[in-house]
mmCIF file of C-alpha atoms and ligand atoms in Angstrom:
data_model
loop_
_atom_site.group_PDB
_atom_site.id
_atom_site.type_symbol
_atom_site.label_atom_id
_atom_site.label_comp_id
_atom_site.label_asym_id
_atom_site.label_seq_id
_atom_site.Cartn_x
_atom_site.Cartn_y
_atom_site.Cartn_z
ATOM 1 C CA MET A 218 -33.195 -31.102 45.884
ATOM 2 C CA SER A 219 -31.429 -32.317 42.718
ATOM 3 C CA ASP A 220 -27.870 -31.873 41.762
ATOM 4 C CA ILE A 221 -28.461 -28.332 40.387
ATOM 5 C CA ILE A 222 -26.908 -25.561 42.455
ATOM 6 C CA PRO A 223 -28.870 -22.269 42.044
ATOM 7 C CA TYR A 224 -27.996 -18.989 42.840
ATOM 8 C CA GLY A 225 -30.310 -18.560 45.848
ATOM 9 C CA ARG A 226 -32.731 -20.368 47.643
ATOM 10 C CA GLN A 227 -34.711 -20.404 50.746
ATOM 11 C CA THR A 228 -33.605 -22.495 54.372
ATOM 12 C CA ILE A 229 -36.954 -24.218 55.457
ATOM 13 C CA ASP A 230 -36.926 -26.406 58.532
ATOM 14 C CA GLN A 231 -39.340 -28.527 60.448
ATOM 15 C CA ASP A 232 -39.670 -25.648 63.330
ATOM 16 C CA ASP A 233 -40.634 -22.987 60.331
ATOM 17 C CA VAL A 234 -43.153 -25.720 59.070
ATOM 18 C CA ASP A 235 -44.494 -26.487 62.432
ATOM 19 C CA ALA A 236 -45.042 -22.042 62.755
ATOM 20 C CA VAL A 237 -46.917 -21.861 59.790
ATOM 21 C CA MET A 238 -48.853 -24.867 60.446
ATOM 22 C CA SER A 239 -50.163 -23.279 64.002
ATOM 23 C CA ALA A 240 -50.461 -20.210 62.567
ATOM 24 C CA LEU A 241 -53.118 -21.781 60.017
ATOM 25 C CA LYS A 242 -54.966 -23.665 62.882
ATOM 26 C CA SER A 243 -55.469 -20.575 64.485
ATOM 27 C CA ASP A 244 -58.377 -17.887 64.532
ATOM 28 C CA TYR A 245 -56.621 -15.450 62.470
ATOM 29 C CA LEU A 246 -54.995 -16.353 59.101
ATOM 30 C CA THR A 247 -54.664 -12.280 58.419
ATOM 31 C CA THR A 248 -54.338 -9.528 60.366
ATOM 32 C CA GLY A 249 -53.999 -11.615 63.515
ATOM 33 C CA PRO A 250 -51.179 -11.472 66.134
ATOM 34 C CA ARG A 251 -48.358 -12.712 64.333
ATOM 35 C CA ILE A 252 -48.361 -9.420 62.411
ATOM 36 C CA ASN A 253 -47.444 -7.536 65.476
ATOM 37 C CA GLN A 254 -45.628 -10.126 66.936
ATOM 38 C CA PHE A 255 -43.518 -10.576 63.435
ATOM 39 C CA GLU A 256 -43.044 -6.569 63.640
ATOM 40 C CA ASP A 257 -42.079 -6.574 67.316
ATOM 41 C CA SER A 258 -39.214 -8.987 66.633
ATOM 42 C CA LEU A 259 -38.607 -7.026 63.204
ATOM 43 C CA LYS A 260 -38.291 -3.858 65.888
ATOM 44 C CA ALA A 261 -35.938 -5.556 68.441
ATOM 45 C CA TYR A 262 -33.604 -7.049 65.937
ATOM 46 C CA LEU A 263 -32.780 -4.030 64.194
ATOM 47 C CA ASN A 264 -33.312 -1.531 67.082
ATOM 48 C CA VAL A 265 -35.649 0.836 65.410
ATOM 49 C CA PRO A 266 -38.769 2.209 67.111
ATOM 50 C CA HIS A 267 -41.663 1.256 64.363
ATOM 51 C CA SER A 268 -42.237 -1.518 61.548
ATOM 52 C CA VAL A 269 -45.127 -2.513 59.441
ATOM 53 C CA ALA A 270 -44.922 -6.235 57.573
ATOM 54 C CA VAL A 271 -46.821 -5.807 54.190
ATOM 55 C CA SER A 272 -47.408 -8.209 51.455
ATOM 56 C CA SER A 273 -43.901 -7.820 49.445
ATOM 57 C CA GLY A 274 -40.552 -5.811 48.681
ATOM 58 C CA THR A 275 -42.355 -4.067 46.229
ATOM 59 C CA ALA A 276 -45.308 -2.894 48.675
ATOM 60 C CA ALA A 277 -42.506 -1.856 51.098
ATOM 61 C CA LEU A 278 -40.922 0.511 48.915
ATOM 62 C CA HIS A 279 -44.363 2.118 47.567
ATOM 63 C CA THR A 280 -45.547 2.041 51.063
ATOM 64 C CA ALA A 281 -41.802 4.113 51.953
ATOM 65 C CA MET A 282 -42.688 6.532 49.301
ATOM 66 C CA PHE A 283 -46.263 7.006 50.590
ATOM 67 C CA SER A 284 -44.954 7.725 54.104
ATOM 68 C CA ALA A 285 -42.520 10.045 52.936
ATOM 69 C CA GLY A 286 -44.939 11.712 51.089
ATOM 70 C CA ILE A 287 -43.629 11.685 47.501
ATOM 71 C CA LEU A 288 -46.202 13.749 45.282
ATOM 72 C CA PRO A 289 -46.653 13.778 41.627
ATOM 73 C CA GLY A 290 -44.011 15.683 40.197
ATOM 74 C CA ASP A 291 -41.815 15.076 42.836
ATOM 75 C CA GLU A 292 -38.202 13.964 41.416
ATOM 76 C CA VAL A 293 -36.312 10.890 43.635
ATOM 77 C CA ILE A 294 -32.935 10.441 42.971
ATOM 78 C CA VAL A 295 -32.764 6.500 42.414
ATOM 79 C CA SER A 296 -29.792 4.036 42.084
ATOM 80 C CA ASP A 297 -29.425 2.976 38.347
ATOM 81 C CA MET A 298 -28.335 -0.914 39.518
ATOM 82 C CA THR A 299 -30.800 -2.144 41.231
ATOM 83 C CA PHE A 300 -34.436 -4.319 40.363
ATOM 84 C CA VAL A 301 -36.794 -2.487 38.798
ATOM 85 C CA ALA A 302 -39.096 -2.183 41.821
ATOM 86 C CA SER A 303 -37.038 0.628 43.502
ATOM 87 C CA ALA A 304 -37.199 2.828 40.781
ATOM 88 C CA ASN A 305 -41.431 1.758 39.933
ATOM 89 C CA ALA A 306 -42.246 2.623 43.459
ATOM 90 C CA VAL A 307 -41.439 6.339 42.658
ATOM 91 C CA ILE A 308 -43.655 6.290 39.443
ATOM 92 C CA TYR A 309 -46.371 4.699 41.613
ATOM 93 C CA MET A 310 -46.586 7.752 43.751
ATOM 94 C CA GLY A 311 -46.563 10.104 40.000
ATOM 95 C CA GLY A 312 -42.987 11.347 41.171
ATOM 96 C CA LYS A 313 -40.362 11.013 38.584
ATOM 97 C CA PRO A 314 -37.421 8.257 39.005
ATOM 98 C CA VAL A 315 -33.783 10.165 38.511
ATOM 99 C CA LEU A 316 -31.194 7.629 37.797
ATOM 100 C CA ALA A 317 -27.556 8.290 39.800
ATOM 101 C CA ASP A 318 -24.550 6.340 38.845
ATOM 102 C CA ILE A 319 -22.826 4.060 40.531
ATOM 103 C CA ASP A 320 -19.130 3.171 42.442
ATOM 104 C CA GLU A 321 -17.835 0.245 40.149
ATOM 105 C CA LYS A 322 -15.795 -1.106 43.293
ATOM 106 C CA THR A 323 -18.985 -1.662 44.836
ATOM 107 C CA LEU A 324 -22.140 -1.134 43.007
ATOM 108 C CA LEU A 325 -23.536 0.944 45.419
ATOM 109 C CA ILE A 326 -24.688 4.434 44.363
ATOM 110 C CA ASN A 327 -22.385 7.075 44.212
ATOM 111 C CA PRO A 328 -22.727 10.157 46.649
ATOM 112 C CA ALA A 329 -21.278 12.305 43.993
ATOM 113 C CA GLU A 330 -23.383 11.282 41.155
ATOM 114 C CA ILE A 331 -26.418 12.080 44.104
ATOM 115 C CA GLU A 332 -25.404 15.384 43.950
ATOM 116 C CA LYS A 333 -25.002 16.179 40.820
ATOM 117 C CA ARG A 334 -28.933 15.270 39.999
ATOM 118 C CA ILE A 335 -30.495 17.326 42.628
ATOM 119 C CA THR A 336 -32.884 20.203 41.672
ATOM 120 C CA GLU A 337 -35.360 21.976 43.417
ATOM 121 C CA LYS A 338 -38.285 19.460 42.833
ATOM 122 C CA THR A 339 -36.086 16.461 44.736
ATOM 123 C CA ARG A 340 -37.591 15.345 47.397
ATOM 124 C CA ALA A 341 -35.979 12.244 48.265
ATOM 125 C CA VAL A 342 -32.755 9.744 47.086
ATOM 126 C CA VAL A 343 -33.440 5.929 47.290
ATOM 127 C CA VAL A 344 -30.098 3.894 48.107
ATOM 128 C CA VAL A 345 -29.934 0.186 47.813
ATOM 129 C CA ASP A 346 -27.727 -1.674 50.084
ATOM 130 C CA TYR A 347 -26.394 -3.828 46.753
ATOM 131 C CA GLY A 348 -25.580 -7.555 47.498
ATOM 132 C CA GLY A 349 -25.606 -7.253 51.046
ATOM 133 C CA GLN A 350 -23.311 -4.629 51.538
ATOM 134 C CA THR A 351 -24.698 -1.704 53.188
ATOM 135 C CA CYS A 352 -24.225 1.572 51.571
ATOM 136 C CA ASP A 353 -21.417 4.153 52.967
ATOM 137 C CA TYR A 354 -24.269 5.577 55.210
ATOM 138 C CA ASP A 355 -21.842 8.594 56.596
ATOM 139 C CA ALA A 356 -20.912 9.864 52.896
ATOM 140 C CA ILE A 357 -24.868 9.099 52.062
ATOM 141 C CA LEU A 358 -26.332 11.065 55.277
ATOM 142 C CA SER A 359 -24.249 14.125 54.918
ATOM 143 C CA VAL A 360 -25.759 14.531 51.343
ATOM 144 C CA VAL A 361 -29.372 13.657 52.309
ATOM 145 C CA ARG A 362 -28.910 16.124 55.285
ATOM 146 C CA LYS A 363 -27.107 18.767 53.491
ATOM 147 C CA TYR A 364 -30.023 19.211 50.751
ATOM 148 C CA ASN A 365 -32.937 18.302 53.451
ATOM 149 C CA LEU A 366 -33.954 15.460 51.523
ATOM 150 C CA LYS A 367 -35.824 12.377 52.695
ATOM 151 C CA LEU A 368 -33.723 8.922 52.551
ATOM 152 C CA ILE A 369 -35.030 5.774 51.832
ATOM 153 C CA VAL A 370 -33.301 2.614 51.817
ATOM 154 C CA ASP A 371 -34.089 -0.335 49.776
ATOM 155 C CA ALA A 372 -32.809 -3.026 52.276
ATOM 156 C CA CYS A 373 -33.865 -5.713 50.423
ATOM 157 C CA HIS A 374 -30.511 -7.206 50.304
ATOM 158 C CA SER A 375 -29.458 -6.000 53.653
ATOM 159 C CA LEU A 376 -31.586 -7.266 56.626
ATOM 160 C CA GLY A 377 -29.007 -8.533 59.611
ATOM 161 C CA ALA A 378 -26.129 -6.511 57.794
ATOM 162 C CA GLU A 379 -24.722 -3.879 59.427
ATOM 163 C CA TYR A 380 -22.996 -0.327 59.296
ATOM 164 C CA LYS A 381 -20.607 0.341 61.954
ATOM 165 C CA SER A 382 -22.019 -1.793 64.531
ATOM 166 C CA LYS A 383 -25.882 -0.596 63.548
ATOM 167 C CA LYS A 384 -28.248 -2.557 61.361
ATOM 168 C CA ALA A 385 -29.167 -1.656 57.871
ATOM 169 C CA GLY A 386 -32.601 -0.533 58.527
ATOM 170 C CA TYR A 387 -31.668 2.270 61.454
ATOM 171 C CA PHE A 388 -30.132 4.609 58.724
ATOM 172 C CA GLY A 389 -33.128 5.515 56.518
ATOM 173 C CA ASP A 390 -36.293 7.723 57.021
ATOM 174 C CA VAL A 391 -37.989 5.145 55.856
ATOM 175 C CA THR A 392 -36.557 1.328 55.294
ATOM 176 C CA ALA A 393 -37.867 -1.292 52.818
ATOM 177 C CA PHE A 394 -37.118 -4.974 53.557
ATOM 178 C CA SER A 395 -38.110 -8.117 51.161
ATOM 179 C CA PHE A 396 -38.835 -11.571 51.976
ATOM 180 C CA HIS A 397 -39.120 -13.167 49.063
ATOM 181 C CA PRO A 398 -37.253 -16.725 49.129
ATOM 182 C CA VAL A 399 -34.160 -15.898 47.987
ATOM 183 C CA LYS A 400 -33.451 -12.694 50.095
ATOM 184 C CA PRO A 401 -31.908 -13.304 53.435
ATOM 185 C CA ILE A 402 -35.103 -14.407 55.276
ATOM 186 C CA THR A 403 -38.413 -15.554 53.509
ATOM 187 C CA THR A 404 -42.344 -15.223 54.457
ATOM 188 C CA GLY A 405 -42.772 -17.107 50.839
ATOM 189 C CA GLU A 406 -43.606 -13.265 49.413
ATOM 190 C CA GLY A 407 -43.233 -10.637 52.387
ATOM 191 C CA GLY A 408 -41.970 -7.619 52.974
ATOM 192 C CA ALA A 409 -42.036 -4.197 55.868
ATOM 193 C CA VAL A 410 -40.882 -0.981 55.855
ATOM 194 C CA VAL A 411 -39.411 0.321 59.445
ATOM 195 C CA MET A 412 -39.038 4.149 60.253
ATOM 196 C CA HIS A 413 -37.945 6.378 63.565
ATOM 197 C CA ASP A 414 -40.739 8.737 63.057
ATOM 198 C CA GLU A 415 -44.064 8.055 64.578
ATOM 199 C CA SER A 416 -46.011 10.038 61.963
ATOM 200 C CA LEU A 417 -44.410 8.113 59.034
ATOM 201 C CA PHE A 418 -45.087 4.952 60.815
ATOM 202 C CA ARG A 419 -48.728 6.027 60.985
ATOM 203 C CA LYS A 420 -48.959 6.580 57.191
ATOM 204 C CA ALA A 421 -47.104 3.207 56.583
ATOM 205 C CA ARG A 422 -50.347 1.537 58.880
ATOM 206 C CA GLN A 423 -52.675 3.134 56.581
ATOM 207 C CA PHE A 424 -51.606 2.728 53.552
ATOM 208 C CA ARG A 425 -51.228 -1.223 54.069
ATOM 209 C CA ASN A 426 -55.039 -1.245 54.484
ATOM 210 C CA HIS A 427 -56.688 0.853 51.566
ATOM 211 C CA GLY A 428 -55.829 3.845 53.630
ATOM 212 C CA ILE A 429 -58.426 2.940 56.385
ATOM 213 C CA ASP A 430 -57.608 4.720 59.651
ATOM 214 C CA THR A 431 -58.666 1.233 61.944
ATOM 215 C CA ASP A 432 -58.267 -2.631 61.069
ATOM 216 C CA HIS A 433 -60.761 -5.476 61.245
ATOM 217 C CA ARG A 434 -59.484 -6.550 64.255
ATOM 218 C CA GLU A 435 -59.010 -2.963 65.996
ATOM 219 C CA ARG A 436 -62.528 -2.445 65.492
ATOM 220 C CA GLN A 437 -63.573 -5.953 66.694
ATOM 221 C CA SER A 438 -61.911 -5.736 69.601
ATOM 222 C CA LYS A 439 -63.311 -1.880 70.395
ATOM 223 C CA GLY A 440 -66.759 -3.130 69.722
ATOM 224 C CA ILE A 441 -67.530 -0.887 66.859
ATOM 225 C CA TRP A 442 -68.036 -0.749 63.062
ATOM 226 C CA TYR A 443 -67.245 2.363 61.699
ATOM 227 C CA TYR A 444 -64.324 3.525 59.850
ATOM 228 C CA GLU A 445 -62.975 6.043 57.369
ATOM 229 C CA MET A 446 -61.017 6.034 54.771
ATOM 230 C CA SER A 447 -58.621 9.081 54.716
ATOM 231 C CA GLU A 448 -56.027 8.619 51.746
ATOM 232 C CA LEU A 449 -55.497 6.401 48.751
ATOM 233 C CA GLY A 450 -54.215 3.101 50.290
ATOM 234 C CA TYR A 451 -54.109 -0.602 49.029
ATOM 235 C CA ASN A 452 -54.527 -3.962 50.361
ATOM 236 C CA TYR A 453 -50.773 -4.614 51.313
ATOM 237 C CA ARG A 454 -51.550 -6.787 54.584
ATOM 238 C CA MET A 455 -49.204 -9.615 55.022
ATOM 239 C CA THR A 456 -51.275 -13.084 56.263
ATOM 240 C CA ASP A 457 -50.351 -14.545 59.737
ATOM 241 C CA LEU A 458 -49.107 -17.814 57.657
ATOM 242 C CA GLN A 459 -46.168 -15.630 56.063
ATOM 243 C CA ALA A 460 -45.575 -13.781 59.515
ATOM 244 C CA ALA A 461 -45.257 -16.887 61.424
ATOM 245 C CA LEU A 462 -43.148 -17.867 59.199
ATOM 246 C CA GLY A 463 -41.092 -14.605 59.150
ATOM 247 C CA ILE A 464 -41.113 -15.111 62.992
ATOM 248 C CA SER A 465 -39.522 -18.267 63.254
ATOM 249 C CA GLN A 466 -37.299 -17.262 60.384
ATOM 250 C CA LEU A 467 -35.941 -14.002 61.928
ATOM 251 C CA ARG A 468 -34.456 -16.063 64.919
ATOM 252 C CA LYS A 469 -31.868 -17.734 62.347
ATOM 253 C CA LEU A 470 -30.985 -14.979 60.556
ATOM 254 C CA ASP A 471 -27.514 -14.301 62.204
ATOM 255 C CA GLY A 472 -26.716 -18.183 61.649
ATOM 256 C CA PHE A 473 -27.797 -17.402 58.199
ATOM 257 C CA ILE A 474 -25.731 -14.703 57.596
ATOM 258 C CA ALA A 475 -22.877 -16.387 59.272
ATOM 259 C CA THR A 476 -22.652 -19.052 57.120
ATOM 260 C CA ARG A 477 -23.060 -16.913 53.597
ATOM 261 C CA ASN A 478 -19.735 -14.965 55.130
ATOM 262 C CA ARG A 479 -18.276 -18.248 55.343
ATOM 263 C CA ILE A 480 -18.990 -19.328 51.762
ATOM 264 C CA ALA A 481 -18.073 -15.979 50.740
ATOM 265 C CA LYS A 482 -14.534 -16.265 52.365
ATOM 266 C CA ILE A 483 -14.112 -19.470 50.611
ATOM 267 C CA TYR A 484 -14.851 -17.812 47.196
ATOM 268 C CA ASP A 485 -12.633 -14.398 48.536
ATOM 269 C CA GLU A 486 -9.734 -16.884 48.629
ATOM 270 C CA TYR A 487 -9.852 -17.734 45.374
ATOM 271 C CA PHE A 488 -10.922 -14.572 43.825
ATOM 272 C CA LEU A 489 -8.921 -12.043 45.614
ATOM 273 C CA SER A 490 -5.792 -12.412 43.863
ATOM 274 C CA HIS A 491 -7.257 -13.863 40.319
ATOM 275 C CA GLU A 492 -5.923 -12.222 37.389
ATOM 276 C CA ILE A 493 -8.983 -12.466 35.364
ATOM 277 C CA LEU A 494 -11.796 -12.509 37.541
ATOM 278 C CA GLU A 495 -12.421 -10.178 40.526
ATOM 279 C CA PRO A 496 -14.878 -9.696 43.684
ATOM 280 C CA LEU A 497 -16.766 -6.723 44.797
ATOM 281 C CA HIS A 498 -14.816 -4.437 46.960
ATOM 282 C CA ASN A 499 -16.030 -5.106 50.877
ATOM 283 C CA ARG A 500 -15.568 -1.815 52.855
ATOM 284 C CA GLY A 501 -15.344 -3.490 55.816
ATOM 285 C CA ASP A 502 -16.670 -1.634 58.003
ATOM 286 C CA GLY A 503 -19.497 -3.618 59.476
ATOM 287 C CA ARG A 504 -21.263 -6.649 58.797
ATOM 288 C CA HIS A 505 -21.686 -7.940 54.776
ATOM 289 C CA GLY A 506 -24.906 -9.838 54.403
ATOM 290 C CA TYR A 507 -23.739 -11.541 51.342
ATOM 291 C CA HIS A 508 -27.479 -11.696 49.896
ATOM 292 C CA LEU A 509 -24.795 -12.202 46.789
ATOM 293 C CA TYR A 510 -21.383 -12.891 45.634
ATOM 294 C CA VAL A 511 -20.540 -11.306 42.769
ATOM 295 C CA VAL A 512 -17.957 -11.059 40.589
ATOM 296 C CA LYS A 513 -16.564 -8.799 37.897
ATOM 297 C CA PHE A 514 -14.064 -9.471 34.755
ATOM 298 C CA LYS A 515 -11.123 -7.298 34.779
ATOM 299 C CA ASP A 516 -10.111 -5.365 31.455
ATOM 300 C CA PRO A 517 -9.857 -6.699 28.903
ATOM 301 C CA TYR A 518 -12.496 -9.370 29.362
ATOM 302 C CA GLY A 519 -16.038 -8.642 29.515
ATOM 303 C CA GLU A 520 -19.508 -9.485 28.262
ATOM 304 C CA THR A 521 -18.276 -12.425 25.855
ATOM 305 C CA GLU A 522 -16.286 -14.117 28.699
ATOM 306 C CA ARG A 523 -19.179 -13.221 31.068
ATOM 307 C CA GLN A 524 -21.683 -14.572 28.826
ATOM 308 C CA ASN A 525 -19.570 -17.754 28.424
ATOM 309 C CA LEU A 526 -18.722 -18.729 31.868
ATOM 310 C CA PHE A 527 -22.594 -18.145 32.196
ATOM 311 C CA GLY A 528 -23.387 -20.726 29.671
ATOM 312 C CA TYR A 529 -20.507 -22.935 30.668
ATOM 313 C CA LEU A 530 -21.340 -23.134 34.448
ATOM 314 C CA ARG A 531 -25.307 -23.562 33.444
ATOM 315 C CA GLU A 532 -24.232 -26.613 31.261
ATOM 316 C CA LYS A 533 -22.857 -28.162 34.803
ATOM 317 C CA GLY A 534 -25.827 -27.298 36.438
ATOM 318 C CA ILE A 535 -24.476 -24.230 38.400
ATOM 319 C CA TYR A 536 -27.091 -21.340 37.670
ATOM 320 C CA THR A 537 -25.435 -17.800 37.979
ATOM 321 C CA ASN A 538 -28.079 -14.859 37.500
ATOM 322 C CA VAL A 539 -26.570 -11.038 36.640
ATOM 323 C CA HIS A 540 -27.788 -8.384 39.191
ATOM 324 C CA TYR A 541 -28.639 -6.276 37.526
ATOM 325 C CA ILE A 542 -29.773 -5.277 34.236
ATOM 326 C CA PRO A 543 -29.050 -1.350 34.720
ATOM 327 C CA VAL A 544 -32.908 0.409 35.383
ATOM 328 C CA HIS A 545 -31.898 3.080 32.043
ATOM 329 C CA PHE A 546 -31.867 -0.005 29.876
ATOM 330 C CA HIS A 547 -35.392 -0.828 30.050
ATOM 331 C CA PRO A 548 -37.422 -0.139 27.494
ATOM 332 C CA TYR A 549 -40.347 1.580 29.675
ATOM 333 C CA TYR A 550 -37.573 3.800 30.927
ATOM 334 C CA SER A 551 -35.997 4.953 27.651
ATOM 335 C CA LYS A 552 -39.662 5.424 26.562
ATOM 336 C CA ASN A 553 -41.073 7.324 28.911
ATOM 337 C CA PHE A 554 -37.812 9.128 30.685
ATOM 338 C CA GLY A 555 -35.494 9.379 27.547
ATOM 339 C CA TYR A 556 -32.636 7.390 28.920
ATOM 340 C CA LYS A 557 -30.381 6.030 26.714
ATOM 341 C CA ARG A 558 -27.090 3.943 26.271
ATOM 342 C CA GLY A 559 -24.202 6.185 27.718
ATOM 343 C CA ASP A 560 -26.044 7.788 30.336
ATOM 344 C CA PHE A 561 -24.141 5.720 32.899
ATOM 345 C CA PRO A 562 -20.824 4.489 32.375
ATOM 346 C CA ALA A 563 -20.339 3.210 35.513
ATOM 347 C CA ALA A 564 -23.393 1.029 35.646
ATOM 348 C CA GLU A 565 -23.139 -0.131 32.026
ATOM 349 C CA ARG A 566 -19.323 -1.137 32.501
ATOM 350 C CA CYS A 567 -20.257 -3.383 35.415
ATOM 351 C CA TYR A 568 -23.046 -4.559 33.714
ATOM 352 C CA SER A 569 -20.883 -6.080 30.948
ATOM 353 C CA LYS A 570 -18.866 -7.750 33.726
ATOM 354 C CA ILE A 571 -20.828 -8.845 36.425
ATOM 355 C CA LEU A 572 -22.211 -12.086 37.516
ATOM 356 C CA SER A 573 -23.481 -13.733 40.823
ATOM 357 C CA LEU A 574 -22.325 -16.992 41.598
ATOM 358 C CA PRO A 575 -24.248 -19.068 44.473
ATOM 359 C CA VAL A 576 -24.847 -18.430 47.934
ATOM 360 C CA PHE A 577 -27.378 -19.356 49.882
ATOM 361 C CA PRO A 578 -27.357 -20.789 53.574
ATOM 362 C CA SER A 579 -27.948 -24.528 52.909
ATOM 363 C CA MET A 580 -25.041 -24.356 50.292
ATOM 364 C CA SER A 581 -22.432 -26.745 51.191
ATOM 365 C CA GLU A 582 -18.775 -26.859 51.407
ATOM 366 C CA GLN A 583 -18.682 -29.108 48.574
ATOM 367 C CA GLU A 584 -20.708 -27.444 46.495
ATOM 368 C CA VAL A 585 -18.885 -24.017 46.913
ATOM 369 C CA ASN A 586 -15.798 -26.099 45.949
ATOM 370 C CA THR A 587 -17.892 -27.353 42.997
ATOM 371 C CA VAL A 588 -18.578 -23.739 41.971
ATOM 372 C CA VAL A 589 -14.894 -22.767 42.492
ATOM 373 C CA GLU A 590 -13.461 -25.424 40.415
ATOM 374 C CA ALA A 591 -16.169 -24.833 37.388
ATOM 375 C CA VAL A 592 -14.871 -21.312 36.986
ATOM 376 C CA ASP A 593 -11.257 -22.165 37.419
ATOM 377 C CA GLN A 594 -11.545 -25.114 34.862
ATOM 378 C CA PHE A 595 -13.245 -22.441 32.581
ATOM 379 C CA LEU A 596 -10.953 -19.522 33.220
ATOM 380 C CA ARG A 597 -8.069 -22.071 32.312
ATOM 381 C CA ARG A 598 -8.961 -22.258 28.761
ATOM 382 C CA LEU A 599 -9.308 -18.020 28.310
HETATM 383 C C1 PLP B 173 -36.315 -8.219 45.869
HETATM 384 C C2 PLP B 173 -36.285 -7.041 45.277
HETATM 385 C C3 PLP B 173 -37.248 -5.669 45.454
HETATM 386 C C4 PLP B 173 -38.665 -6.783 45.203
HETATM 387 O O1 PLP B 173 -39.211 -7.123 46.577
HETATM 388 P P1 PLP B 173 -40.398 -8.489 46.033
HETATM 389 O O2 PLP B 173 -40.673 -8.934 47.439
HETATM 390 O O3 PLP B 173 -39.591 -9.461 45.250
HETATM 391 O O4 PLP B 173 -41.406 -7.432 45.496
HETATM 392 C C5 PLP B 173 -36.782 -4.420 45.465
HETATM 393 N N1 PLP B 173 -35.535 -4.376 45.216
HETATM 394 C C6 PLP B 173 -34.492 -4.858 45.335
HETATM 395 C C7 PLP B 173 -33.462 -4.556 45.247
HETATM 396 C C8 PLP B 173 -34.760 -6.702 45.232
HETATM 397 O O5 PLP B 173 -33.706 -7.199 45.381
#
């Protein structure tokens, strides 16, 4: 790459290239044996009994909603501090996303705010393991169990992260992952859902393939041509080229996470005691995935300084990002659900003060120091 430091990027080695090449030369480009192999690797890694690979994280979230049985008119509580896809997936099912505010120290959904928004129509909660730190699942599970709700976990940031020695993916009724290039591992585009319950697994499998009960390869191996479509599904299939990449990437995930943690530690040394910027709080009760390293301006600093820091770093070839614009700020959500400024004060305050600094497994220590020095230069002028 050039001397630009992006906020995130994929790490692809020769063995990833070889894995994709051998899939490309095989008999199956899609719905082949590598899909099952990738799903088996994910199950073993996450210690869950079922997994379904799909074409994106968004497809995974949509599949999760379908499996969880979200129907038109159902309300689903969703964190306001997330990528829009987490909430959009509810709308795909005809459900109503009910946004909930976050904890300002972690940017994770606030369990007390979930409880406030529960009505007779609430069926499920979507929590997001923001930045690669898992939610406090003891607290989340005590709310969803009390009201008998389904827990859908958007773990697009947290593949490989752990809560009290169990992997993200273990706690939800259905958990969705993304394998977009900036995520913990990549398949180009891609995603997966995992679950404990076999009936939810069957629904997810069917949903991925138009709602048809068998796939092409199963029919071929059984020597039958007849099939039935009994639910409305989509073509959310992953290709074998992607699955091949996923298998080889997953082997490196623990190394990727270790590197991300080393980078975070260097950042922490500078930011933990800074008087202007602070990192998000790491609860320290598990393994942080550090998909993002987010810093937040302390009072009285905020939007102006954040914008200026973004611009200052950008000029130096350091690309940062803001994760996220609160969902309720998007025109689609105000237009269709009546959300307005002021509805979620914690998310709004955080939004004006946060910046995601570069962190990715191939980032060198020198690059980390370049970022720290550039931030330091900027802050000294304030
Ligand atoms: C990336 C991401 C998604 C969407 O995943 P895609 O693979 O891009 O469709 C959804 N939710 C969160 C929190 C994400 O970071």
